[in-house]
XYZ file of C-alpha atoms in Angstrom:
586
model
C -59.588 -46.596 -43.496
C -61.325 -43.188 -42.529
C -62.565 -42.105 -39.181
C -66.040 -40.828 -39.582
C -66.988 -37.933 -38.437
C -70.510 -36.047 -37.270
C -71.781 -34.422 -40.274
C -71.736 -30.711 -40.140
C -74.113 -28.263 -42.171
C -71.069 -26.847 -44.302
C -67.203 -27.795 -44.837
C -65.103 -24.982 -46.054
C -61.322 -26.228 -47.727
C -58.858 -23.068 -46.786
C -58.790 -20.427 -44.387
C -57.485 -17.637 -46.444
C -59.338 -14.517 -47.686
C -62.034 -16.572 -49.388
C -62.478 -19.260 -46.841
C -62.461 -17.118 -44.162
C -64.953 -14.080 -44.859
C -67.450 -17.211 -46.470
C -67.175 -18.825 -43.068
C -68.148 -15.412 -41.359
C -71.213 -14.924 -43.260
C -72.525 -18.334 -42.933
C -71.661 -18.519 -39.333
C -74.006 -15.769 -38.883
C -77.083 -17.877 -39.949
C -76.262 -20.415 -37.475
C -74.871 -23.713 -39.934
C -72.684 -25.838 -38.277
C -69.488 -25.168 -40.067
C -66.215 -26.712 -40.128
C -63.000 -24.963 -42.347
C -60.283 -27.106 -43.178
C -56.693 -25.352 -43.036
C -53.774 -27.912 -43.973
C -51.092 -24.706 -42.851
C -50.661 -23.899 -39.573
C -51.837 -21.491 -36.966
C -49.474 -18.652 -37.083
C -47.781 -17.981 -33.335
C -48.654 -14.059 -32.132
C -45.951 -14.199 -29.647
C -43.215 -14.943 -32.862
C -44.939 -15.136 -36.245
C -46.552 -11.475 -35.925
C -44.315 -9.706 -32.900
C -41.495 -7.757 -33.526
C -38.569 -8.194 -33.882
C -39.424 -11.931 -35.569
C -41.974 -10.070 -38.305
C -38.938 -8.679 -39.998
C -37.083 -11.525 -40.208
C -36.038 -11.650 -43.969
C -34.380 -14.679 -44.373
C -37.177 -16.778 -42.782
C -40.127 -14.882 -44.215
C -38.083 -13.629 -48.049
C -35.703 -16.119 -49.033
C -37.129 -19.694 -46.440
C -40.581 -18.493 -47.703
C -41.696 -19.684 -44.114
C -46.155 -18.958 -44.427
C -45.875 -20.434 -47.789
C -46.314 -24.283 -49.463
C -44.102 -26.456 -48.212
C -42.688 -27.883 -51.137
C -41.081 -31.144 -49.804
C -44.944 -32.388 -49.282
C -46.312 -31.266 -52.115
C -45.414 -29.188 -55.147
C -46.568 -28.015 -58.573
C -44.608 -29.455 -61.913
C -44.616 -27.412 -64.993
C -44.095 -26.676 -68.663
C -43.712 -24.209 -70.968
C -45.688 -26.366 -73.759
C -47.284 -29.400 -74.166
C -44.525 -31.599 -75.864
C -42.017 -30.860 -73.327
C -42.164 -33.163 -69.872
C -43.295 -31.001 -66.670
C -40.349 -30.984 -64.088
C -41.343 -30.558 -59.948
C -41.065 -26.968 -58.927
C -38.054 -27.933 -56.169
C -38.804 -24.200 -54.611
C -40.408 -21.025 -54.435
C -39.972 -18.954 -57.390
C -42.386 -16.904 -59.878
C -45.176 -17.561 -56.936
C -45.810 -17.803 -53.385
C -49.219 -19.840 -52.589
C -49.750 -19.786 -49.179
C -49.646 -22.505 -46.542
C -50.988 -21.413 -42.819
C -54.398 -20.423 -41.427
C -54.795 -16.886 -43.679
C -53.110 -18.347 -46.613
C -51.806 -16.066 -49.198
C -53.330 -13.425 -47.918
C -51.294 -13.343 -44.609
C -48.119 -12.149 -47.131
C -49.932 -10.241 -49.860
C -48.725 -6.373 -49.846
C -52.336 -4.815 -49.819
C -52.905 -3.360 -53.420
C -56.561 -3.411 -53.913
C -58.260 -2.245 -57.238
C -61.644 -3.396 -58.619
C -61.166 -4.666 -61.994
C -62.695 -2.726 -64.767
C -66.267 -3.293 -66.257
C -64.286 -3.912 -69.611
C -62.475 -6.967 -67.699
C -65.982 -9.127 -66.742
C -67.259 -8.782 -70.528
C -63.881 -9.007 -72.348
C -65.072 -10.917 -75.119
C -68.164 -9.422 -76.487
C -67.096 -6.074 -75.657
C -63.683 -6.922 -77.677
C -66.477 -8.188 -80.582
C -68.484 -5.139 -80.492
C -65.759 -2.383 -80.692
C -62.836 -3.810 -82.921
C -64.515 -7.672 -84.969
C -63.460 -11.517 -84.256
C -59.774 -10.399 -85.692
C -59.010 -8.269 -83.374
C -58.758 -11.408 -80.928
C -56.072 -13.805 -80.656
C -55.638 -17.245 -82.262
C -56.533 -19.843 -79.859
C -57.768 -17.150 -77.383
C -60.313 -18.711 -74.984
C -60.992 -15.551 -72.759
C -64.940 -14.825 -72.150
C -66.936 -13.455 -70.282
C -67.439 -14.247 -67.005
C -71.417 -14.744 -66.784
C -71.432 -11.653 -64.001
C -71.339 -7.985 -64.697
C -69.430 -5.369 -62.928
C -72.743 -3.717 -61.755
C -73.695 -6.833 -60.424
C -70.260 -7.569 -58.023
C -70.357 -3.993 -56.971
C -71.845 -3.809 -54.339
C -69.610 -6.612 -53.020
C -66.638 -5.134 -54.000
C -68.042 -2.200 -51.575
C -68.763 -4.504 -48.719
C -65.252 -6.508 -49.084
C -63.429 -2.650 -49.066
C -64.924 -2.288 -45.868
C -64.469 -5.407 -43.862
C -60.666 -4.902 -44.951
C -60.518 -0.892 -44.268
C -59.658 -0.296 -47.735
C -57.917 3.186 -48.180
C -58.068 5.165 -51.513
C -59.986 7.765 -53.619
C -62.914 7.210 -55.515
C -62.689 8.370 -59.337
C -66.564 7.298 -60.291
C -69.034 7.832 -57.713
C -72.417 7.053 -59.217
C -71.038 8.041 -62.639
C -69.836 10.880 -61.690
C -65.996 11.211 -61.966
C -64.135 12.993 -58.649
C -61.029 15.010 -58.922
C -57.808 12.986 -57.741
C -58.814 9.383 -58.084
C -59.004 6.951 -61.054
C -61.348 8.451 -63.321
C -61.331 5.357 -65.475
C -62.489 3.039 -62.887
C -66.487 1.731 -63.075
C -69.236 3.650 -61.024
C -68.737 2.814 -57.459
C -71.539 3.606 -54.727
C -69.957 5.055 -51.701
C -66.271 6.412 -51.113
C -63.510 3.988 -49.905
C -64.000 3.523 -45.992
C -59.978 5.339 -45.586
C -58.656 7.936 -46.694
C -56.067 7.440 -48.888
C -52.142 6.983 -47.840
C -49.778 10.417 -48.911
C -47.652 9.742 -51.536
C -43.696 9.545 -51.459
C -41.490 11.365 -53.381
C -40.845 9.199 -55.797
C -44.569 8.618 -56.492
C -44.798 12.641 -56.267
C -42.214 12.898 -59.296
C -44.361 10.838 -61.089
C -47.669 11.944 -60.827
C -46.217 15.640 -61.880
C -43.987 14.083 -64.865
C -47.488 11.834 -66.010
C -49.241 15.087 -65.422
C -47.231 16.995 -68.131
C -48.483 14.247 -70.733
C -51.948 14.437 -69.679
C -52.391 11.678 -67.923
C -54.407 11.657 -64.455
C -52.720 10.291 -61.484
C -53.982 8.888 -58.394
C -53.242 7.391 -55.505
C -53.326 3.645 -55.315
C -55.350 1.610 -52.851
C -54.497 -0.361 -50.121
C -55.439 -2.396 -47.072
C -53.223 -1.174 -44.970
C -54.849 1.693 -42.119
C -54.359 5.279 -42.775
C -56.069 5.879 -39.713
C -56.707 3.426 -36.648
C -59.810 1.859 -38.272
C -63.036 -0.869 -37.136
C -64.638 -3.089 -39.659
C -68.564 -4.182 -39.541
C -66.900 -7.298 -37.887
C -65.939 -5.122 -34.801
C -62.247 -5.703 -35.643
C -59.948 -2.712 -34.969
C -57.058 -2.637 -37.119
C -54.092 0.310 -36.361
C -52.570 2.457 -38.308
C -49.791 1.606 -40.544
C -46.599 3.613 -40.028
C -44.510 2.896 -43.361
C -42.259 0.351 -41.507
C -41.644 -2.257 -44.848
C -41.451 -5.557 -44.733
C -45.267 -5.882 -46.121
C -45.254 -7.807 -49.229
C -44.152 -11.384 -48.395
C -43.992 -10.916 -44.864
C -46.886 -10.618 -41.657
C -47.284 -7.359 -40.219
C -46.184 -6.470 -36.684
C -48.232 -3.119 -36.272
C -51.691 -5.196 -36.482
C -52.062 -2.191 -39.828
C -52.162 -4.512 -43.064
C -55.613 -6.192 -43.256
C -56.147 -9.996 -43.653
C -57.875 -13.058 -42.399
C -55.864 -12.922 -38.788
C -56.567 -8.999 -38.573
C -59.827 -8.060 -40.348
C -62.288 -11.627 -40.025
C -60.737 -14.415 -38.053
C -60.919 -13.207 -34.247
C -64.869 -12.419 -34.769
C -65.347 -15.583 -36.639
C -63.726 -17.910 -33.676
C -66.325 -16.326 -31.473
C -69.449 -17.992 -33.539
C -69.949 -21.795 -31.739
C -71.363 -23.166 -34.657
C -67.578 -22.635 -36.701
C -64.626 -24.708 -35.590
C -61.413 -24.280 -37.002
C -58.764 -26.915 -37.918
C -55.670 -26.068 -38.809
C -52.875 -28.618 -40.060
C -55.341 -30.179 -41.844
C -55.027 -31.172 -46.087
C -58.106 -32.066 -47.547
C -57.087 -34.886 -50.173
C -60.697 -35.303 -51.890
C -63.778 -34.827 -52.416
C -66.289 -37.669 -51.802
C -69.544 -38.176 -54.253
C -72.393 -39.664 -54.037
C -73.150 -43.072 -56.528
C -74.215 -40.618 -59.022
C -71.718 -38.325 -58.879
C -74.050 -35.656 -58.410
C -73.846 -34.849 -54.815
C -70.755 -34.109 -52.370
C -71.140 -36.223 -49.224
C -67.863 -35.624 -47.420
C -64.519 -34.628 -47.776
C -61.467 -36.682 -46.980
C -58.761 -34.722 -45.101
C -55.562 -36.098 -43.434
C -54.886 -34.593 -39.738
C -51.904 -33.414 -38.277
C -51.076 -36.822 -37.202
C -51.233 -38.601 -40.683
C -54.826 -39.880 -40.018
C -57.433 -40.256 -42.604
C -60.244 -38.212 -41.720
C -63.809 -38.219 -43.546
C -65.941 -34.899 -42.476
C -69.553 -35.219 -44.089
C -71.374 -32.525 -44.529
C -74.499 -31.072 -46.635
C -72.681 -28.073 -47.988
C -68.759 -28.457 -49.710
C -67.056 -24.946 -50.473
C -63.670 -24.978 -51.902
C -61.561 -21.742 -51.278
C -58.219 -23.131 -51.428
C -55.519 -21.213 -53.334
C -55.543 -21.476 -57.963
C -54.066 -24.986 -58.001
C -55.381 -26.474 -55.609
C -58.917 -25.963 -56.226
C -58.427 -27.010 -59.591
C -56.580 -30.609 -58.345
C -59.255 -31.017 -55.456
C -61.512 -30.930 -58.272
C -59.777 -33.528 -60.736
C -59.053 -35.829 -57.823
C -62.421 -35.356 -57.173
C -63.951 -36.255 -60.382
C -65.854 -32.617 -60.016
C -66.389 -31.121 -63.556
C -65.220 -32.576 -66.964
C -61.437 -31.923 -67.199
C -59.904 -30.228 -69.744
C -58.650 -31.523 -73.008
C -56.502 -28.922 -74.709
C -56.457 -31.078 -78.158
C -59.927 -31.403 -78.305
C -60.710 -28.138 -76.273
C -63.547 -30.038 -74.715
C -63.571 -30.049 -71.036
C -63.645 -27.284 -68.007
C -61.250 -28.110 -65.418
C -57.969 -27.022 -65.677
C -59.207 -24.622 -68.676
C -58.174 -20.517 -68.888
C -55.574 -20.278 -66.600
C -53.268 -17.160 -66.459
C -50.888 -15.187 -65.015
C -49.896 -11.614 -65.246
C -46.921 -9.278 -67.555
C -45.015 -7.197 -66.104
C -42.661 -4.332 -68.228
C -40.035 -2.157 -66.054
C -38.652 0.691 -66.211
C -35.824 1.563 -63.901
C -35.034 5.067 -63.073
C -31.457 5.814 -61.740
C -31.010 9.013 -59.944
C -26.885 10.896 -59.243
C -28.739 13.944 -58.002
C -31.848 12.657 -55.911
C -32.171 10.363 -52.874
C -35.365 8.649 -51.957
C -35.836 6.026 -48.534
C -36.713 2.436 -50.012
C -36.348 1.067 -46.897
C -39.973 2.421 -45.754
C -42.940 1.726 -46.968
C -46.059 0.145 -46.514
C -47.937 -2.349 -48.817
C -49.898 -0.794 -51.862
C -47.928 3.089 -50.736
C -48.083 3.736 -54.543
C -49.290 6.327 -57.331
C -50.437 5.095 -60.310
C -52.307 6.123 -64.089
C -54.719 3.925 -65.837
C -55.162 5.397 -69.609
C -53.612 2.155 -71.394
C -55.381 -0.333 -69.049
C -57.839 -2.979 -70.150
C -59.796 -1.152 -72.960
C -59.297 2.378 -71.485
C -57.102 3.286 -74.722
C -58.250 2.525 -78.705
C -56.546 -0.667 -79.749
C -56.795 -0.661 -83.387
C -53.866 -1.702 -85.063
C -52.279 -2.328 -82.252
C -52.334 -6.063 -82.483
C -53.602 -6.687 -78.882
C -55.874 -6.811 -76.966
C -55.761 -6.092 -72.808
C -53.091 -2.999 -71.096
C -51.375 -2.503 -67.991
C -51.815 0.174 -65.223
C -48.608 2.123 -64.501
C -47.575 2.490 -61.272
C -44.454 3.751 -58.982
C -44.263 1.873 -55.279
C -42.802 2.666 -52.370
C -43.319 -0.764 -50.216
C -40.125 -1.456 -48.547
C -36.816 -2.600 -50.226
C -35.188 -5.092 -47.550
C -31.773 -5.274 -48.215
C -30.951 -8.763 -48.470
C -33.448 -8.612 -51.826
C -32.979 -5.256 -53.205
C -29.672 -3.881 -54.814
C -30.872 -2.543 -57.773
C -28.282 -1.292 -60.255
C -28.022 0.491 -63.757
C -27.428 -1.787 -67.188
C -23.509 -2.197 -67.329
C -22.660 -2.741 -63.936
C -20.230 -5.588 -63.262
C -22.010 -8.541 -61.545
C -19.888 -9.605 -59.062
C -16.935 -8.041 -57.201
C -16.299 -4.319 -56.392
C -17.875 -2.618 -59.096
C -20.828 -4.460 -58.469
C -20.553 -3.726 -54.303
C -20.066 0.106 -55.082
C -23.155 0.825 -57.660
C -25.023 -1.095 -55.020
C -23.935 1.350 -52.233
C -24.454 4.553 -54.914
C -28.070 3.185 -56.460
C -30.023 1.232 -53.487
C -31.481 5.068 -52.107
C -31.060 7.008 -55.587
C -33.246 4.457 -58.023
C -37.003 3.381 -58.090
C -38.791 1.499 -60.438
C -42.312 2.321 -63.147
C -44.107 -0.911 -63.498
C -46.452 -1.305 -66.727
C -48.599 -4.211 -64.523
C -50.165 -6.325 -67.155
C -53.009 -8.577 -67.983
C -52.696 -11.847 -69.492
C -55.262 -13.583 -71.737
C -56.513 -17.232 -71.651
C -55.279 -19.336 -74.273
C -56.162 -23.237 -75.542
C -52.622 -24.379 -74.172
C -52.014 -22.968 -71.388
C -53.806 -25.285 -68.891
C -53.990 -27.050 -65.007
C -54.132 -31.049 -65.133
C -53.194 -33.912 -62.993
C -49.672 -35.101 -63.699
C -48.810 -38.618 -65.021
C -45.700 -39.010 -63.450
C -45.215 -37.171 -60.237
C -47.023 -37.258 -56.929
C -46.836 -35.898 -53.588
C -45.911 -37.234 -50.172
C -49.062 -38.842 -49.846
C -49.101 -40.491 -53.705
C -51.665 -38.008 -55.177
C -50.784 -36.792 -58.740
C -49.358 -33.418 -58.636
C -51.056 -30.400 -60.181
C -48.991 -29.652 -63.562
C -48.799 -26.251 -64.956
C -48.816 -25.658 -68.809
C -48.027 -22.298 -69.533
C -46.249 -19.308 -71.513
C -47.042 -16.476 -72.868
C -48.187 -15.336 -76.682
C -47.494 -12.624 -78.643
C -50.898 -10.455 -77.578
C -48.579 -10.069 -74.437
C -45.689 -9.493 -75.881
C -47.058 -6.961 -77.986
C -48.688 -5.295 -75.093
C -45.858 -5.438 -72.770
C -43.727 -3.426 -75.276
C -46.323 -0.974 -76.280
C -47.084 -0.336 -71.814
C -43.443 -0.551 -71.100
C -42.414 2.364 -74.292
C -45.295 4.296 -72.211
C -43.579 4.089 -69.059
C -40.195 4.740 -70.441
C -41.576 7.948 -71.746
C -43.180 9.204 -67.994
C -39.443 8.242 -67.203
C -37.816 10.666 -69.004
C -39.774 13.413 -68.122
C -38.822 12.663 -64.743
C -35.093 13.004 -65.816
C -33.232 10.248 -64.748
C -28.915 10.260 -65.428
C -29.726 6.170 -66.635
C -32.369 4.315 -66.826
C -33.265 0.546 -67.838
C -36.495 -0.784 -70.131
C -37.546 -3.948 -69.630
C -40.392 -5.217 -71.473
C -41.941 -8.821 -71.189
C -39.690 -11.162 -73.385
C -38.978 -14.412 -73.943
C -40.324 -18.033 -72.551
C -42.318 -17.496 -68.856
C -39.552 -19.070 -66.464
C -40.589 -19.927 -62.389
C -37.667 -19.193 -61.158
C -37.282 -15.644 -60.004
C -40.315 -13.969 -58.371
C -42.767 -12.080 -60.501
C -46.026 -12.193 -58.297
C -49.047 -14.422 -56.465
C -51.344 -13.473 -59.091
C -52.246 -17.012 -60.517
C -56.120 -17.146 -62.159
C -58.233 -19.906 -63.431
C -58.314 -23.847 -63.735
C -61.849 -23.412 -62.866
C -63.343 -20.098 -64.593
C -67.017 -18.962 -64.579
C -69.380 -18.459 -66.837
C -72.644 -18.700 -68.334
C -71.706 -21.934 -70.555
C -71.280 -25.051 -69.008
C -68.509 -26.158 -71.818
C -66.336 -23.727 -71.364
C -67.069 -22.794 -67.500
C -66.510 -25.170 -64.757
C -68.897 -23.086 -62.192
C -71.835 -20.804 -62.865
C -71.720 -17.180 -62.327
C -72.302 -17.770 -58.290
C -69.874 -19.902 -58.284
C -71.587 -23.184 -58.072
C -70.165 -26.345 -59.932
C -72.184 -27.028 -62.882
C -72.243 -31.086 -62.446
C -72.698 -30.917 -58.546
C -74.727 -28.443 -57.137
C -73.641 -28.602 -53.501
C -70.359 -27.474 -54.354
C -68.880 -23.926 -54.462
C -65.559 -23.422 -55.783
C -64.218 -19.817 -54.819
C -61.250 -17.655 -55.605
C -58.960 -16.610 -58.492
C -59.235 -20.114 -60.253
C -63.130 -18.695 -61.393
C -61.379 -16.078 -63.096
C -61.770 -16.638 -66.969
C -58.878 -14.532 -68.006
C -56.318 -11.861 -65.990
C -56.843 -8.259 -65.504
C -54.401 -6.073 -65.586
C -55.661 -5.214 -61.752
C -54.532 -6.978 -58.520
C -56.870 -10.125 -58.297
C -57.221 -9.913 -54.260
C -60.318 -7.276 -54.497
C -61.971 -9.508 -56.645
C -61.139 -12.438 -55.098
C -62.841 -10.742 -51.652
C -65.756 -9.319 -53.458
C -66.620 -12.712 -55.039
C -66.701 -13.967 -51.411
C -68.580 -11.488 -50.478
C -70.815 -12.524 -53.720
C -70.855 -16.531 -53.459
C -71.914 -16.261 -49.912
C -75.007 -14.323 -50.442
C -75.987 -16.405 -53.143
C -75.703 -19.254 -50.882
C -77.819 -17.346 -48.034
C -80.539 -15.840 -50.011
C -80.719 -18.280 -53.003
C -78.925 -22.250 -52.469
C -80.313 -22.246 -48.517
C -83.910 -21.901 -49.420
C -84.245 -23.779 -52.256
C -80.977 -26.309 -52.879
C -80.087 -27.238 -56.107
C -79.009 -25.987 -59.178
C -78.856 -22.160 -59.180
C -78.585 -21.556 -62.922
């Protein structure tokens, strides 16, 4: 039996990157807001302070600030004719489980999606025709354009103090930036980081081949910075331990450093940690959310009534809550009907590792997003005629820090264990680096999320089931873009190198990236999207679903900056439109 609590105006599920921004923007209107987070509040004396913050075993191996799989996990299979099995330990991706979510352990790399990414299907049809789109591909336009979202990219970049160099200011190409980016209204709030030795070698080789290298934008401060919420972040000292870790310097923008301290000053806002939302409750017609049910830290069942419900948790949980709550029609891949769970996508990597006998680097030092990149082969920046795929990859050399337990690069032919392996690790730990082709992933009819019919969580509720594998489009794209990385690598002149495009079945064993997308895709057609362009559920208009779950397919670019922009966009849509006239915005 639930304990029914006093009603509030807004309940937000998830205190991550999207949830904290939405709460902060709405709190300024005077609305009474409760934010429910299933994870704990981090202890600043231990989790965020030296030397604890550099505990590689705690954060990298034991995954202390990510989802506890003993209570709730996902099940996975590659295809519909297989039996999905539970993920028993963190592998391919790391959903967060703490106040701040996955944005606490993100590396800080911040890119805008290309204008093409928002209109993938229509632009592909216009340029190449229907034959260019892969069979069973369900990629679609967002119903929202880059130009509409641009002011909100700008807003997020200033909240998070992003450091970078504009490549396109109001349509004018700027030297030193990315010439392929969509036009931006103003420069980044901070300058980019200085390039590393490996980044300089990459830039010189890429330029010799006619490409235009640029510094990657990042949420690690290049100088002390005070954001629009009047919160000050410190300058990054490039001490490594950035991705997968919290930041001991207070230099990486996260919900804990860039939003939460200002948000907690609002008397009309309440944060409840260790509160796991298990259902959104609808009225008798199923057309309006009236409350959410959650389990508190003592396991007690609570019901929190609210006029407006915002789901801002991770991709898997957004889709799972919609399915458990009856919000939107579940997706059926056989009939290709339904919307919730549809259009799941991931990321497609290709890697070239360079080994040197005459050059020494410092891989241990680094910072999140400290990287040099080129964008010539991203999105539709190049002619795909005759290539047999759509999409692409950006190429990057990053220096994010190389923790010694995890990092042990060795060239091809090295023994897998024993004295020979140890000698190679000692030789090449500081004599190698990677060029990564960080690629896109299209959505397909049989890549989706649904509720597992067999496995349940600690509360007896069905787990979310992931059915996913890459397709020929992604293999061809990876082979093509990885070959381009190999050409640049040869121009650098390593003594040895390994070339590894994506091949074979996708596996959840071994970390790849926390770039999961889809499951509650946005769009202009309620038959193929779970939410409209304002992130509002089509069937239940007082529910908004914000996050990478809204992406109809995945760009090559890192998804976090777009999550932040969507949070700012949705908050304005609620303030400027929904609150004035509650109901469907489309």
